[in-house]
mmCIF file of C-alpha atoms and ligand atoms in Angstrom:
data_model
loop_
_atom_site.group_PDB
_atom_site.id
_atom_site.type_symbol
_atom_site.label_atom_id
_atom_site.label_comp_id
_atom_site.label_asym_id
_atom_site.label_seq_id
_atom_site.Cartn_x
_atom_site.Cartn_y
_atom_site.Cartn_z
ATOM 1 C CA UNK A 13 0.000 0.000 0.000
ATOM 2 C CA UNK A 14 2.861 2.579 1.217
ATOM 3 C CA UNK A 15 5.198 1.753 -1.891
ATOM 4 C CA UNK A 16 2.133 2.923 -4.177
ATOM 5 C CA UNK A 17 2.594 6.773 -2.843
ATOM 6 C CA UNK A 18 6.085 7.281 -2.400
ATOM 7 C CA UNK A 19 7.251 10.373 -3.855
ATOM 8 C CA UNK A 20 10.993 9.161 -4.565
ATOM 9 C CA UNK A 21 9.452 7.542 -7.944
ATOM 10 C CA UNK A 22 10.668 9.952 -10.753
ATOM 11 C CA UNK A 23 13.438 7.535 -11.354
ATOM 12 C CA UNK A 24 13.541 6.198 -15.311
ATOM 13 C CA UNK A 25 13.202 3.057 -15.127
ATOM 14 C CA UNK A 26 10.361 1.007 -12.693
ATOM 15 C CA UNK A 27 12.631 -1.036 -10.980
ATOM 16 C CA UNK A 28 14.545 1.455 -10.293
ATOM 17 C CA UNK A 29 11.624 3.441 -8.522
ATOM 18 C CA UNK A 30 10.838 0.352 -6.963
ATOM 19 C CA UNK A 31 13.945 -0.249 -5.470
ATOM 20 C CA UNK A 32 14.556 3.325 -3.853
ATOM 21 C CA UNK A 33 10.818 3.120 -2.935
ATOM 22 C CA UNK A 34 11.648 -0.090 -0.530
ATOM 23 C CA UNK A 35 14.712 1.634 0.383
ATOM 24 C CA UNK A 36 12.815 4.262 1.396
ATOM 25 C CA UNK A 37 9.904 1.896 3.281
ATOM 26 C CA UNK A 38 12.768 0.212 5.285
ATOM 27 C CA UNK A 39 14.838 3.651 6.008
ATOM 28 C CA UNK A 40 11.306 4.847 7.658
ATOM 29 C CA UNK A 41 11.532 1.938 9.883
ATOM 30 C CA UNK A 42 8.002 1.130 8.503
ATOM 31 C CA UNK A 43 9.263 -2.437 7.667
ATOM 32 C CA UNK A 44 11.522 -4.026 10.318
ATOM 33 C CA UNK A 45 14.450 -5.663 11.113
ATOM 34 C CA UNK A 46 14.123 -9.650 10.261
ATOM 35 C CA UNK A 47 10.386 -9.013 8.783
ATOM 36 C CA UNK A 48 9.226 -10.573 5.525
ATOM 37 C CA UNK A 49 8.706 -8.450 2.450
ATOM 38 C CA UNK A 50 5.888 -9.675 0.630
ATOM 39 C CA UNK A 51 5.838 -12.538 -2.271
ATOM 40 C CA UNK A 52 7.664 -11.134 -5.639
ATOM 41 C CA UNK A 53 4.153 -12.521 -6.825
ATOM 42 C CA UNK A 54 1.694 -10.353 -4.368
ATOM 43 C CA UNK A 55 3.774 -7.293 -4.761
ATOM 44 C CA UNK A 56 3.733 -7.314 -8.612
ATOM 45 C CA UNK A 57 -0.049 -7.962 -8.712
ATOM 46 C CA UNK A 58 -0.618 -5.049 -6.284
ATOM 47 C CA UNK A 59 2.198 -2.412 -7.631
ATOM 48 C CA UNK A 60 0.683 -4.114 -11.235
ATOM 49 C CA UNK A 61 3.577 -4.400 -12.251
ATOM 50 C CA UNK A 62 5.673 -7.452 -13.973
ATOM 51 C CA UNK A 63 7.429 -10.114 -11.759
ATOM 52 C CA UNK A 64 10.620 -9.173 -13.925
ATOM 53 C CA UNK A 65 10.087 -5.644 -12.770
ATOM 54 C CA UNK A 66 9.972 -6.839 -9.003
ATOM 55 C CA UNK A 67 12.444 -9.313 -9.302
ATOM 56 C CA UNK A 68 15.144 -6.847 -10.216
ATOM 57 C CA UNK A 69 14.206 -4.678 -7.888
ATOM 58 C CA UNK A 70 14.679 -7.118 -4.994
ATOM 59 C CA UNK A 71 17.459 -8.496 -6.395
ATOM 60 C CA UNK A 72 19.424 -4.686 -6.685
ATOM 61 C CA UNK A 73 18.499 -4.748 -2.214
ATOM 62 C CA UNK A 74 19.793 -8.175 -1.649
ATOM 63 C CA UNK A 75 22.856 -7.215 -3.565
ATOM 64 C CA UNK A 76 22.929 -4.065 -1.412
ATOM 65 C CA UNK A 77 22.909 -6.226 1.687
ATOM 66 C CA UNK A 78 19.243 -4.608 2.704
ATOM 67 C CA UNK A 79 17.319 -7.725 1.947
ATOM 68 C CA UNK A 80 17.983 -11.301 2.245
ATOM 69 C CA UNK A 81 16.560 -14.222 0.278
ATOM 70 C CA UNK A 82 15.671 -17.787 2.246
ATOM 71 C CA UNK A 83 15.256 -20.079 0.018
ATOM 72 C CA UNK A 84 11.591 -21.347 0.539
ATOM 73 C CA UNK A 85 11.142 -18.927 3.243
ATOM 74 C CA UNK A 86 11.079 -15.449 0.938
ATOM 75 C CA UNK A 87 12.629 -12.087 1.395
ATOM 76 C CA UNK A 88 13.560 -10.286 4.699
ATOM 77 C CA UNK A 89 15.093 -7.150 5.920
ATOM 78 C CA UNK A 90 18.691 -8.251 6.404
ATOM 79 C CA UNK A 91 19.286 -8.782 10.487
ATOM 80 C CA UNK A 92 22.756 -8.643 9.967
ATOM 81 C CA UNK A 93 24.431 -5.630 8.799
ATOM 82 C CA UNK A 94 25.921 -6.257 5.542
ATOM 83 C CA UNK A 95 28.246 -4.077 3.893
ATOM 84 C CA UNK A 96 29.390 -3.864 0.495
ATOM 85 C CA UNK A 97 33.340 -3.418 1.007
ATOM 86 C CA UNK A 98 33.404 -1.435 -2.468
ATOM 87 C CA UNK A 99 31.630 1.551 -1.334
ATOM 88 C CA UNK A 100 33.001 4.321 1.103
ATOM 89 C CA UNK A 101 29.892 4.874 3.466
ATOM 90 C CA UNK A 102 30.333 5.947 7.086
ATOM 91 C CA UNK A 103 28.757 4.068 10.119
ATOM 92 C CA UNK A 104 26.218 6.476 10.674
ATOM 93 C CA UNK A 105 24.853 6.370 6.979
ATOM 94 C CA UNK A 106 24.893 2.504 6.979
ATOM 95 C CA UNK A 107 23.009 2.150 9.900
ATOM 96 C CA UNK A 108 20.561 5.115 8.897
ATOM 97 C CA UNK A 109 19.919 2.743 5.264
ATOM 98 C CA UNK A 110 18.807 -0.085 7.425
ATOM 99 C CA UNK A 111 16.323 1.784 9.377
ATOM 100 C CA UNK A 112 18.426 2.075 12.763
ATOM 101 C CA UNK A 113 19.689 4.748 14.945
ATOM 102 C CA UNK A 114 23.101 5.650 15.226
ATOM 103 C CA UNK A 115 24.645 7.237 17.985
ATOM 104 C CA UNK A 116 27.801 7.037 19.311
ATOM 105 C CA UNK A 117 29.348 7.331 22.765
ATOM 106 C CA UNK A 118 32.647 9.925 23.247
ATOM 107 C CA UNK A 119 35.573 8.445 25.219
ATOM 108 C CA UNK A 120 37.985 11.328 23.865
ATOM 109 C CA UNK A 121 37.139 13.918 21.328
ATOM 110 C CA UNK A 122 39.933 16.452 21.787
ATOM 111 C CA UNK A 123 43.333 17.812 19.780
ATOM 112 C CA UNK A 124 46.629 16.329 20.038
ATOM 113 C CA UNK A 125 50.111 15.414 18.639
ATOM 114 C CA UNK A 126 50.042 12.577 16.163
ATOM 115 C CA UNK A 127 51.336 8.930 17.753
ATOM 116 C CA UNK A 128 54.571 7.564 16.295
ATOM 117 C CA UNK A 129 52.074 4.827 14.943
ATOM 118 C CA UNK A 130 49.467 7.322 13.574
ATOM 119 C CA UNK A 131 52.585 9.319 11.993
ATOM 120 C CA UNK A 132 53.575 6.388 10.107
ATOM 121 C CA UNK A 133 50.494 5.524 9.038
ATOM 122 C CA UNK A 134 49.275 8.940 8.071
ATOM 123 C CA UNK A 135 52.875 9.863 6.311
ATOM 124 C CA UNK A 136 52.671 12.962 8.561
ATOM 125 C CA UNK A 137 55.696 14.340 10.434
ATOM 126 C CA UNK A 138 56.162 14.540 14.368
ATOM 127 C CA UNK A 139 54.587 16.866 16.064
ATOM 128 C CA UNK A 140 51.091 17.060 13.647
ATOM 129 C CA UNK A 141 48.573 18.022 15.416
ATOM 130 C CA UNK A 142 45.326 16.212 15.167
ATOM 131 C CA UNK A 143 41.707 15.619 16.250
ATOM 132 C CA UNK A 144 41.885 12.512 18.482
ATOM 133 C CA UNK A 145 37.985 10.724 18.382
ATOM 134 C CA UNK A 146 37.143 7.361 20.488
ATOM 135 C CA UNK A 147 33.901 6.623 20.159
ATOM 136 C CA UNK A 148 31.780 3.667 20.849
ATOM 137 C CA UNK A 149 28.935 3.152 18.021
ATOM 138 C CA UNK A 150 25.231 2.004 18.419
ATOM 139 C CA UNK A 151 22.493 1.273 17.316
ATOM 140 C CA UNK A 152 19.768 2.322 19.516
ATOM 141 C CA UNK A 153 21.124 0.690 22.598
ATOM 142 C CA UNK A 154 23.012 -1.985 20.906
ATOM 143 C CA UNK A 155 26.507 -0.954 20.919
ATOM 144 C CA UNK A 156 27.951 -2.571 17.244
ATOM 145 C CA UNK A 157 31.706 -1.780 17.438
ATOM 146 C CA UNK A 158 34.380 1.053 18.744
ATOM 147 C CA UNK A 159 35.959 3.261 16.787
ATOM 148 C CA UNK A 160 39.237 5.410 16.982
ATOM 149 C CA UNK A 161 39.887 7.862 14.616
ATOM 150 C CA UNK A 162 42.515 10.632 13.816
ATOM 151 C CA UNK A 163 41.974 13.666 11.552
ATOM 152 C CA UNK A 164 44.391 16.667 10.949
ATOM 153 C CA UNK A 165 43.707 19.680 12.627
ATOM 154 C CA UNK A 166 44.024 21.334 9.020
ATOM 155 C CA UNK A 167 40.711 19.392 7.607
ATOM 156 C CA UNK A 168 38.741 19.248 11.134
ATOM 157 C CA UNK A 169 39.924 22.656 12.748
ATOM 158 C CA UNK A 170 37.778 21.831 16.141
ATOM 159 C CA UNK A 171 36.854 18.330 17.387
ATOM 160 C CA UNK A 172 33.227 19.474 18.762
ATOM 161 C CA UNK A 173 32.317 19.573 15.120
ATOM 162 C CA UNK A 174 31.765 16.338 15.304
ATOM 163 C CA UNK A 175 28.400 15.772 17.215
ATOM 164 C CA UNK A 176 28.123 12.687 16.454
ATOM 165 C CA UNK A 177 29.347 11.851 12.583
ATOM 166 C CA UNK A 178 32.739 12.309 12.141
ATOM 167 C CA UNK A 179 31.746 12.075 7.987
ATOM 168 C CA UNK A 180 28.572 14.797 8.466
ATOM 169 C CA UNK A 181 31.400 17.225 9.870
ATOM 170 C CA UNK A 182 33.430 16.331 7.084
ATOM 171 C CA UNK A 183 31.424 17.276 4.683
ATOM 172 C CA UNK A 184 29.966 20.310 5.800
ATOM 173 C CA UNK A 185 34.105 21.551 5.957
ATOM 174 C CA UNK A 186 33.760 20.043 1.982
ATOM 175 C CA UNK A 187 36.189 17.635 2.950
ATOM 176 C CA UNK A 188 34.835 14.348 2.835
ATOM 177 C CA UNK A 189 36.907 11.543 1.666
ATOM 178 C CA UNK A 190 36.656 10.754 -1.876
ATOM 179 C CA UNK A 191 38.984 7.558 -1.920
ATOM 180 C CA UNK A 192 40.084 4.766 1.156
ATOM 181 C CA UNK A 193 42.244 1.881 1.657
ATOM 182 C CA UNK A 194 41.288 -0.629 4.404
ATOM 183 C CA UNK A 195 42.274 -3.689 5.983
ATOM 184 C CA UNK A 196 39.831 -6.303 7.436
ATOM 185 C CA UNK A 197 41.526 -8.329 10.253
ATOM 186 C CA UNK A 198 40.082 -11.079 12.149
ATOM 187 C CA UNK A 199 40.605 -10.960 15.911
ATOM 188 C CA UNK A 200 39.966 -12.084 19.503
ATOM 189 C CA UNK A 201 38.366 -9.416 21.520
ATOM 190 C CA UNK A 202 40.441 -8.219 24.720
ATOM 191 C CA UNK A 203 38.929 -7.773 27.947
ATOM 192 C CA UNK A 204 38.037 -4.286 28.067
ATOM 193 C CA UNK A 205 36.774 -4.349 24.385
ATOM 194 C CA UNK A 206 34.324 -6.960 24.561
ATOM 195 C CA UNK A 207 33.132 -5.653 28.121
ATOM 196 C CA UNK A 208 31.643 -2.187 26.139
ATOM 197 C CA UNK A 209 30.533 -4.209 23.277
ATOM 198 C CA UNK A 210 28.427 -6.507 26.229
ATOM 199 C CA UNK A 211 29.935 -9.519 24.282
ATOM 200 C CA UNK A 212 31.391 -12.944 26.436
ATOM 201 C CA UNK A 213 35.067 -13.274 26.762
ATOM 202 C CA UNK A 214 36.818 -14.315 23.708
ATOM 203 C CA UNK A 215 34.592 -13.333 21.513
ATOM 204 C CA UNK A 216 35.631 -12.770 17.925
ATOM 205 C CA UNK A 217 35.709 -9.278 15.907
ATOM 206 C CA UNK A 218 36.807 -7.360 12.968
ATOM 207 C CA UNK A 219 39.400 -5.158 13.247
ATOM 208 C CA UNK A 220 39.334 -2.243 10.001
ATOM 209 C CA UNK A 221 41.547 0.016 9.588
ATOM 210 C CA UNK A 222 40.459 2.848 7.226
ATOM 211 C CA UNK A 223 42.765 5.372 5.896
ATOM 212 C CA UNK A 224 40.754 7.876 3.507
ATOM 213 C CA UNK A 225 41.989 10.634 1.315
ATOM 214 C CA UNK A 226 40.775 14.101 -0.599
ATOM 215 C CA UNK A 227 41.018 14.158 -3.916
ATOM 216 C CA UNK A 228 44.686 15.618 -3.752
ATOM 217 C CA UNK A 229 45.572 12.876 -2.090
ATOM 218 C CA UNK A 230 46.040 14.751 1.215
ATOM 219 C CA UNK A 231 44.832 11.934 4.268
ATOM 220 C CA UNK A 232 41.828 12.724 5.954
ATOM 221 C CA UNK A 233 41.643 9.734 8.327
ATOM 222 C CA UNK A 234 42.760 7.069 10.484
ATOM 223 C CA UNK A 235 40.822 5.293 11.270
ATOM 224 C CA UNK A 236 41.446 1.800 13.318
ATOM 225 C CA UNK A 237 37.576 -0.180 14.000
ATOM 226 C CA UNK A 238 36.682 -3.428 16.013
ATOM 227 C CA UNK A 239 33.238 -4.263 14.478
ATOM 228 C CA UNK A 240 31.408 -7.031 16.145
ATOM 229 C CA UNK A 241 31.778 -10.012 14.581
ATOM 230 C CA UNK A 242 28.225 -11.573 15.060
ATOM 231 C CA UNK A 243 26.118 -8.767 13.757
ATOM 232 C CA UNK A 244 28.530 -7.777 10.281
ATOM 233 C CA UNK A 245 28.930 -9.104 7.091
ATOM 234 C CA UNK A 246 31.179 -7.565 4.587
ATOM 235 C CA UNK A 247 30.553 -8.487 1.161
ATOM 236 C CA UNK A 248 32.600 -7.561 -2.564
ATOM 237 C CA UNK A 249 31.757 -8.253 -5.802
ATOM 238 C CA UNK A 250 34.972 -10.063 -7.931
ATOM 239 C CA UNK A 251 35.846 -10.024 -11.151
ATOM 240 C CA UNK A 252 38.584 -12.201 -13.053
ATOM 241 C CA UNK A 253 41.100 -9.982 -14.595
HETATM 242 C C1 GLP B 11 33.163 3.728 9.226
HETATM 243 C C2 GLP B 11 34.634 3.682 8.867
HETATM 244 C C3 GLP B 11 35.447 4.726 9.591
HETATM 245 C C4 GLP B 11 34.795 6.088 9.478
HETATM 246 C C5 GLP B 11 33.372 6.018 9.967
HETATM 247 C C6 GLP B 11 32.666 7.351 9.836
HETATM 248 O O1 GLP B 11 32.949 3.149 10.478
HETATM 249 N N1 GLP B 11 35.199 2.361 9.127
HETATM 250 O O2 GLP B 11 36.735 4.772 9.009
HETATM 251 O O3 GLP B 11 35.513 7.033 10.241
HETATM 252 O O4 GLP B 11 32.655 5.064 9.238
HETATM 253 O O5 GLP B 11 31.392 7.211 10.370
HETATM 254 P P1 GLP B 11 30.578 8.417 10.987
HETATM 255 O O6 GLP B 11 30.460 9.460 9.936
HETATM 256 O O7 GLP B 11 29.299 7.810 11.385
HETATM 257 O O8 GLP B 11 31.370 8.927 12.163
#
């Protein structure tokens, strides 16, 4: 009924409307977490339009990591957060795609001098100042992973900036980060880790290091992440060369 009225339809092609349309249904929380969409065959009889249509609409959400397909079962709204590795969103705008509510608790937001290990990785002498975040990241009340970031002063000239993006603050300064290496690791949890993240001892994580750059190839970010390890996927698409 909802996907009938939604204004984001001025999109060419009508799987393409349909697609940003259940975007936009999920993103509104109006479908939830782990719920069933309805059959490809219902949902083309009451859009009217063809199962094709539907079909590749679905299929451009499941590919997204939004929906999931059960074999036998149908189509859900993904319960694990999966995230395409290929495209540079920030925490805040993947859980904001998926309906949730991101927030994020400060440990340190303040200026400092770059760490011998942030200089190296950074390529930025001793003695840099920069913007020095720790943050742990919900969703709602679920904390998902903590994050510790480093910026130079030069691109974030004041850490309260950040309210609670670091990305949002970015770009309003015009300098979000058009291009990112990372590095997945998989890793036992320590102690004090797994106690904010209200996981058992032991428990296993993702460790990502992000470090992003402008256009000019001066370095925004970095960025070292644990992610949780039961709640994430991280997905790529291949191709042989
Ligand atoms: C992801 C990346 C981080 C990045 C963050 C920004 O978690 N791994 O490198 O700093 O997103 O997210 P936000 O804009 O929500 O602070």
């Amino acid at each position: 009924q909802r996907l009938q009225h939604d204004p984001a339809a001025r999109l060419p092609l009508a799987y393409m409307r349909l697609r940003r349309a259940i975007r936009n249904v999920i993103e509104n929380g109006e479908v939830q977490v782990g719920h069933a969409l309805p059959s490809e065959r219902d949902l083309a009889r009451a859009l009217t339009l063809s199962r094709v249509t539907v079909r590749k609409a679905i299929g451009g959400l499941v590919e997204d990591g939004l929906l999931t397909q059960r074999h036998g079962a149908g189509t859900f709204v993904s319960e694990r957060i999966v995230k395409p590795l290929s495209r540079m969103t920030s925490f805040t705008e993947d859980l904001r795609a998926r309906g949730l509510n991101p927030r994020s608790e400060f440990f340190e937001r303040a200026i400092g001098e770059v760490t011998p290990e942030e200089s190296m990785a950074m390529n930025l002498s001793p003695g840099t100042q920069v913007v020095r975040l720790h943050r742990l990241r919900y969703a709602g009340d679920e904390p998902l992973a903590i994050e510790r970031s480093a910026v130079p002063l030069s691109l974030l000239p004041d850490p309260n900036l950040v309210e609670d993006s670091l990305y949002e603050a970015l770009d309003k300064l015009g300098n979000r980060p058009l291009r990112a290496l990372q590095r997945l690791r998989a890793v036992v949890l320590g102690p004090a880790q797994t106690r904010l993240l209200r996981l058992s001892a032991g428990s296993a994580g993702l460790s990502i290091e992000r470090r992003s750059f402008l256009d000019d190839g001066r370095i925004v970010e970095f960025t070292c992440s644990w992610y949780r390890g039961d709640i994430y996927d991280f997905v790529a698409e291949l191709q042989s060369d």
